[in-house]
Coordinates of C-alpha atoms and ligand atoms in Angstrom, one line a residue:
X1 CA 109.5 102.4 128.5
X2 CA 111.0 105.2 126.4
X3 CA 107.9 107.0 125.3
X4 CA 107.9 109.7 122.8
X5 CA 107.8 113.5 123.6
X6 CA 105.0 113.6 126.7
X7 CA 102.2 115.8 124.8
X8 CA 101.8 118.3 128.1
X9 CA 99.3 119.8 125.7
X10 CA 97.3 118.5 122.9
X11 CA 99.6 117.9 119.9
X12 CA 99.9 120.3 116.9
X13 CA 99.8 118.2 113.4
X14 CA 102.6 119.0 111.1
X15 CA 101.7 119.6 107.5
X16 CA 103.4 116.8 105.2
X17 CA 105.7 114.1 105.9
X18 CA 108.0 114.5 102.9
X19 CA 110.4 117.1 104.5
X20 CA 113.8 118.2 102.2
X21 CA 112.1 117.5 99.0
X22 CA 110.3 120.4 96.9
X23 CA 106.9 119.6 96.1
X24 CA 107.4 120.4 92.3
X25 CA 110.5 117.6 92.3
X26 CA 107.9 115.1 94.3
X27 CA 105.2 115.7 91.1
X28 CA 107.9 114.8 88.7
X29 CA 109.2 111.9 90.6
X30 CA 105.0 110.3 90.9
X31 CA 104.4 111.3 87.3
X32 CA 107.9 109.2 86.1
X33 CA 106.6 106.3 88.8
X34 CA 103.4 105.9 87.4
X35 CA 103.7 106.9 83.7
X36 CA 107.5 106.6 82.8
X37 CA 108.4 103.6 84.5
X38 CA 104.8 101.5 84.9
X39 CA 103.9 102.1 80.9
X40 CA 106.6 100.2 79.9
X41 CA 105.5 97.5 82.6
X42 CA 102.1 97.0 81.5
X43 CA 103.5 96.2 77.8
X44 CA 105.2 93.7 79.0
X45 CA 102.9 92.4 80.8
X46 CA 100.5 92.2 77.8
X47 CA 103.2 91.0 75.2
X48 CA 103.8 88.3 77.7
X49 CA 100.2 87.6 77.3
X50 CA 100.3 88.0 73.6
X51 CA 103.4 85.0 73.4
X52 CA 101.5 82.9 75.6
X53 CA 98.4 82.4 73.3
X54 CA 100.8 82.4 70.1
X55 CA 102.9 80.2 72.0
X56 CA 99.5 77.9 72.5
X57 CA 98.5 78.1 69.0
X58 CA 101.7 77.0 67.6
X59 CA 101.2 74.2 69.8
X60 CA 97.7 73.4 68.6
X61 CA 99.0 73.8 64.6
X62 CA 102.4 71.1 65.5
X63 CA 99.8 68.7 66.8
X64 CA 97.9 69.0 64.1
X65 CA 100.3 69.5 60.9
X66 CA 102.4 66.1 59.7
X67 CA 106.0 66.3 59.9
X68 CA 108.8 64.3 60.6
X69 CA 109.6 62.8 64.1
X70 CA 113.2 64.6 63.7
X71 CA 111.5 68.1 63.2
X72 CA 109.0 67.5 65.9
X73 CA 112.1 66.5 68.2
X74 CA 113.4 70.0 67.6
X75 CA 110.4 71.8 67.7
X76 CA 108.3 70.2 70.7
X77 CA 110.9 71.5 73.7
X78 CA 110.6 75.4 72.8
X79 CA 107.1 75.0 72.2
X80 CA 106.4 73.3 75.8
X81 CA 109.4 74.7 77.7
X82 CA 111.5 77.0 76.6
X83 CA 108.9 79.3 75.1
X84 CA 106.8 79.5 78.2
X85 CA 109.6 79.6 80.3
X86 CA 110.5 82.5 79.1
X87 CA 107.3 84.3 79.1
X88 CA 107.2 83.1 83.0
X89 CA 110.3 84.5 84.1
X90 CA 109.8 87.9 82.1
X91 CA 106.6 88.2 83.6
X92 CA 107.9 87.5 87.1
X93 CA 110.4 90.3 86.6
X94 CA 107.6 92.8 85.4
X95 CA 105.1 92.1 88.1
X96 CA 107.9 92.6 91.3
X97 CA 108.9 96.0 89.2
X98 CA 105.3 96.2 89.4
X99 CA 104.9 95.5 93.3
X100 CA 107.6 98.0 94.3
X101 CA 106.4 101.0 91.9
X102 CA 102.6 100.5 93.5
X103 CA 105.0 100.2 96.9
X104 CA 107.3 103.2 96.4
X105 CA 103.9 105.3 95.2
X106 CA 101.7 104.2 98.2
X107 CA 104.4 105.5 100.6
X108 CA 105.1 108.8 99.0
X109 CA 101.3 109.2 98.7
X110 CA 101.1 108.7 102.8
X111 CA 103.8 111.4 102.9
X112 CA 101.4 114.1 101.3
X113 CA 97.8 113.0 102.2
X114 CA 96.2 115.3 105.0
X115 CA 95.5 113.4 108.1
X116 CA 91.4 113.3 108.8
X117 CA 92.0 113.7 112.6
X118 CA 89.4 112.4 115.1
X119 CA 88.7 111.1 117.8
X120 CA 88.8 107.0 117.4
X121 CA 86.5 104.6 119.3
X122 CA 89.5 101.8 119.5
X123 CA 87.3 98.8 120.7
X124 CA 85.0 99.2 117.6
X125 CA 87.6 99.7 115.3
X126 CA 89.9 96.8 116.2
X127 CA 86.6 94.8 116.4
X128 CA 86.0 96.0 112.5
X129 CA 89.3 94.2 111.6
X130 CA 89.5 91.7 113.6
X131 CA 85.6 90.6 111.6
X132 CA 87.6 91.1 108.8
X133 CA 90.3 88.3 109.4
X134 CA 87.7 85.7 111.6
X135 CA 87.8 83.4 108.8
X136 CA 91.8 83.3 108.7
X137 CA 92.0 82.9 112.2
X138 CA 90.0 80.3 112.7
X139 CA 91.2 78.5 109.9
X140 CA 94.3 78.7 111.4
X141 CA 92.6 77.7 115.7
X142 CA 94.3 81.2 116.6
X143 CA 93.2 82.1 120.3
X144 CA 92.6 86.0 120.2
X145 CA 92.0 88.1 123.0
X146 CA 91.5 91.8 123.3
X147 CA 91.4 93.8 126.2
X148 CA 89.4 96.9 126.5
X149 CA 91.3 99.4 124.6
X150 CA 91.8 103.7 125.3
X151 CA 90.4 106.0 122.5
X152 CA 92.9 107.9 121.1
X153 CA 93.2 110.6 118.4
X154 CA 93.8 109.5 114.6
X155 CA 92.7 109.1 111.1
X156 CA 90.3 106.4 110.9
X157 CA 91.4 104.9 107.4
X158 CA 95.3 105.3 108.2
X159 CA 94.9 104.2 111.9
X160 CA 92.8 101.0 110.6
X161 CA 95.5 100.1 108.1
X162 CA 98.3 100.2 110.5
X163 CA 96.5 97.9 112.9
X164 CA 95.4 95.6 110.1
X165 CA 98.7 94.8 108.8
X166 CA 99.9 94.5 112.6
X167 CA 97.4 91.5 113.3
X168 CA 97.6 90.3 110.0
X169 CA 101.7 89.9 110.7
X170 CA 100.8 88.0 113.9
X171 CA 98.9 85.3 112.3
X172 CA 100.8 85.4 109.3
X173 CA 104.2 84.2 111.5
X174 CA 102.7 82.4 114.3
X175 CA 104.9 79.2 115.1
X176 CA 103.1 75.8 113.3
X177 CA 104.5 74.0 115.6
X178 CA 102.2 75.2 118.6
X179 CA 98.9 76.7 119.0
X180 CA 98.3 80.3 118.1
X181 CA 97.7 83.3 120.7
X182 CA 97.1 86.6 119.8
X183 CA 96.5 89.4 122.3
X184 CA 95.7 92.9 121.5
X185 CA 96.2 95.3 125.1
X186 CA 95.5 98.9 125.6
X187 CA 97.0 101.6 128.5
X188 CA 97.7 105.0 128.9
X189 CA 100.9 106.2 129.4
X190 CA 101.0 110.1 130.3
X191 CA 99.6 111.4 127.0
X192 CA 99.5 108.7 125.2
X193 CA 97.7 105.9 123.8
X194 CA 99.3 102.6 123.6
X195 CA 98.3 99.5 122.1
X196 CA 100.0 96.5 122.1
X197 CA 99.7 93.6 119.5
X198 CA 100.8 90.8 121.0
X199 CA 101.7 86.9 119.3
X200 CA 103.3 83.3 120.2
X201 CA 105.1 83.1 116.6
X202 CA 108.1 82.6 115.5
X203 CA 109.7 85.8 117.0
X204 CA 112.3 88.3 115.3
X205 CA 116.1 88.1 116.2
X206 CA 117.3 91.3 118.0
X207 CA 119.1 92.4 114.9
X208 CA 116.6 92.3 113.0
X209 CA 114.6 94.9 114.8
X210 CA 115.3 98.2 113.2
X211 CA 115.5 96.6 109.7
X212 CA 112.1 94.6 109.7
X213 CA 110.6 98.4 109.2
X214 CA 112.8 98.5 105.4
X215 CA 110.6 98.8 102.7
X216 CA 110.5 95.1 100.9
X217 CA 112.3 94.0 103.6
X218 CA 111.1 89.9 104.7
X219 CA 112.9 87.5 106.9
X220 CA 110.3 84.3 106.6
X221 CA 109.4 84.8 102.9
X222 CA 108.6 80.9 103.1
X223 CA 105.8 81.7 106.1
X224 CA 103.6 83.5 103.7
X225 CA 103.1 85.4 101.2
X226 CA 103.8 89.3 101.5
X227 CA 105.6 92.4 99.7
X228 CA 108.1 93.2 102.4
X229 CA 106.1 97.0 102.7
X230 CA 103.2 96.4 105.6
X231 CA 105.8 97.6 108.1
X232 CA 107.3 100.5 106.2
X233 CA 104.1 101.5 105.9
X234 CA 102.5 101.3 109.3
X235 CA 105.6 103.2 110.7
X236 CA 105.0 106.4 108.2
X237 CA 101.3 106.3 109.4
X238 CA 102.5 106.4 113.0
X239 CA 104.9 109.1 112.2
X240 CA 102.2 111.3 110.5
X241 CA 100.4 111.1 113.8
X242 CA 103.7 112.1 115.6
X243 CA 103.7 108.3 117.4
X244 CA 106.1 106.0 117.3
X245 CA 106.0 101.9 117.3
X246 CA 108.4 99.9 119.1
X247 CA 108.8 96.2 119.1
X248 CA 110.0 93.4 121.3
X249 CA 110.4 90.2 120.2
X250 CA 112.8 87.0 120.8
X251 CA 113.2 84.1 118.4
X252 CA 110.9 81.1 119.3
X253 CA 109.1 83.6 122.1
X254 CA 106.8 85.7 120.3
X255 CA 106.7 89.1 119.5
X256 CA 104.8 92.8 120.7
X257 CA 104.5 94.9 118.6
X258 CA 103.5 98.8 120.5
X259 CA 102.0 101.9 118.8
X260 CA 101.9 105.1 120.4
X261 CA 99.2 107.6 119.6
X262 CA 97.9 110.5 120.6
X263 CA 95.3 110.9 123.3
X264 CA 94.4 114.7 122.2
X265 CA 95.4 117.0 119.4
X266 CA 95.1 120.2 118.6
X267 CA 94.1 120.4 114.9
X268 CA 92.8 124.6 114.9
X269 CA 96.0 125.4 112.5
X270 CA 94.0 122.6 109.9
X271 CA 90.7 124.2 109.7
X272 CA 88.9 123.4 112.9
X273 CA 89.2 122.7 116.3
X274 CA 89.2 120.1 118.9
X275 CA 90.1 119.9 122.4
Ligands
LIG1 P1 103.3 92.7 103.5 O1 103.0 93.2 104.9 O2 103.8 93.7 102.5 O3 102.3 91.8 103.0 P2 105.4 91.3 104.9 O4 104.5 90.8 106.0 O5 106.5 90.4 104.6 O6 104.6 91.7 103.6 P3 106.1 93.5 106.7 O7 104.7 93.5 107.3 O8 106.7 94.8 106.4 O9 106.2 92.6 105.4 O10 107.1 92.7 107.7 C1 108.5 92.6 107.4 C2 109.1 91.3 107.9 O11 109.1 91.3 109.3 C3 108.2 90.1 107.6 O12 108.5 89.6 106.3 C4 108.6 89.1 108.7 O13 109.8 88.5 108.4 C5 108.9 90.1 109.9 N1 107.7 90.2 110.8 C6 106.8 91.1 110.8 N2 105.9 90.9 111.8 C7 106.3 89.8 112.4 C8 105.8 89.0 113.6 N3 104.7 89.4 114.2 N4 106.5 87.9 113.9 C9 107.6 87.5 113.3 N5 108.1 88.2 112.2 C10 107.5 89.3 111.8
LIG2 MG1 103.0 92.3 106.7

């Protein structure tokens, strides 16, 4: 297993994650995001909202008014269809622009937020998520089994996220044609933590390894629904805690998923120490 640089001694955390950029450009580039280019989003939105109900009352005022059966003819399909229609397709546009904005801003927002190192009781927090998807999973008869897991060093809320979206991908492509297993292992390997997220689903063809970690990139967009950025996102988490992730997978096998983290960290140069 190719693990990343052995931490000899505790790791030192690097400020940011948003290297080559000024952080002046990176304000500007936010402030378009989520002014410039969402304003104009949420109008639409609204307007769309606005034709709808007009769109309604018209319909309400034809079924009421007398006219002839020619007019009606005429009238009836844009009222019923083609208005609406319209309004569904615009609003489909706005709400993706809308979805990869809120995507585009999460990840540059991971980039710059300071990481809350400490030390993480891994059974309990895997236990935390896992209580939080029990109803999916046994909706769905998933067998889940997790192994007693090695603390490691890491920011609660960030490390929580990354292994949510990891156990929410394995039940969200599990095979349908064959009961569901789902096993979550721990190890240590020299310094470092390694969990392994383990499922029976439909697997990921070898080429499609390095680019399942694209932003809003999906293979199985009819398994489930999804934005195509769980991925990108747990892989900039690892990264700001100088892991990596790794996968191994095999079409109709399954797939593992690994994340490596840090066993101990030296965090003096952030304010205080640990050891
Ligand atoms: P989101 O996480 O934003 O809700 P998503 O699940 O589609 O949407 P990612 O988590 O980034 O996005 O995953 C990217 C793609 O990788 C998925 O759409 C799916 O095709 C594939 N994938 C991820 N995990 C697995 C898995 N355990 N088994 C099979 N395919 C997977
Ligand atoms: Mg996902």
């Amino acid at each position: 297993m190719d693990t990343p640089n052995h931490p000899d001694k505790p790791l030192s955390p690097q400020a940011g994650g948003t290297q080559g950029v000024l952080p002046e450009d990176m304000e500007t580039l936010m402030h378009v995001i989520s002014h410039d280019l969402r304003a104009p989003i949420v109008t639409i939105q609204g307007f769309c909202q606005e034709l709808t109900m007009a769109c309604d009352r018209l319909k309400t005022l034809f079924e009421e008014e007398a006219m002839s059966d020619a007019v009606r003819d005429h009238i009836n399909p844009l009222v019923t269809q083609d208005i609406p229609e319209a309004v569904r397709f615009i609003r489909a546009g706005a709400d993706s622009v809308n979805t990869v904005t809120s995507g585009i801003l999460r990840l540059i927002r991971l980039g710059q937020m300071d990481i809350q190192w400490e030390r993480l009781d891994m059974n309990q927090l895997m236990m935390g998520i896992v209580s939080s998807l029990e109803f999916q999973l046994k909706k769905k008869g998933v067998v889940l089994q997790i192994q007693d897991l090695p603390d490691c060093m890491g920011d609660e809320v960030l490390v929580t996220q990354v292994f949510a979206n990891l156990i929410d991908n394995a039940q969200k492509y599990l095979d349908p044609s064959r009961p569901g297993e789902i096993t979550i292992a721990g190890f240590i390997v020299k310094g470092w933590a390694v969990y392994a997220i383990s499922d029976n689903g439909i697997g990921i063809p070898s080429e499609q390894h390095a680019t399942i970690f694209r932003v809003f990139n999906r293979l199985s967009p009819q398994q489930g629904k999804g934005d195509g950025l769980g991925l990108a996102i747990v892989q900039r988490i690892i990264h700001r805690h100088q892991g990596k992730i790794e996968v191994e997978s095999a079409p109709g096998s399954g797939t593992t998923f690994r994340v490596f983290l840090p066993r101990a960290i030296d965090v003096e140069e952030g304010g205080h120490h640990e050891s």
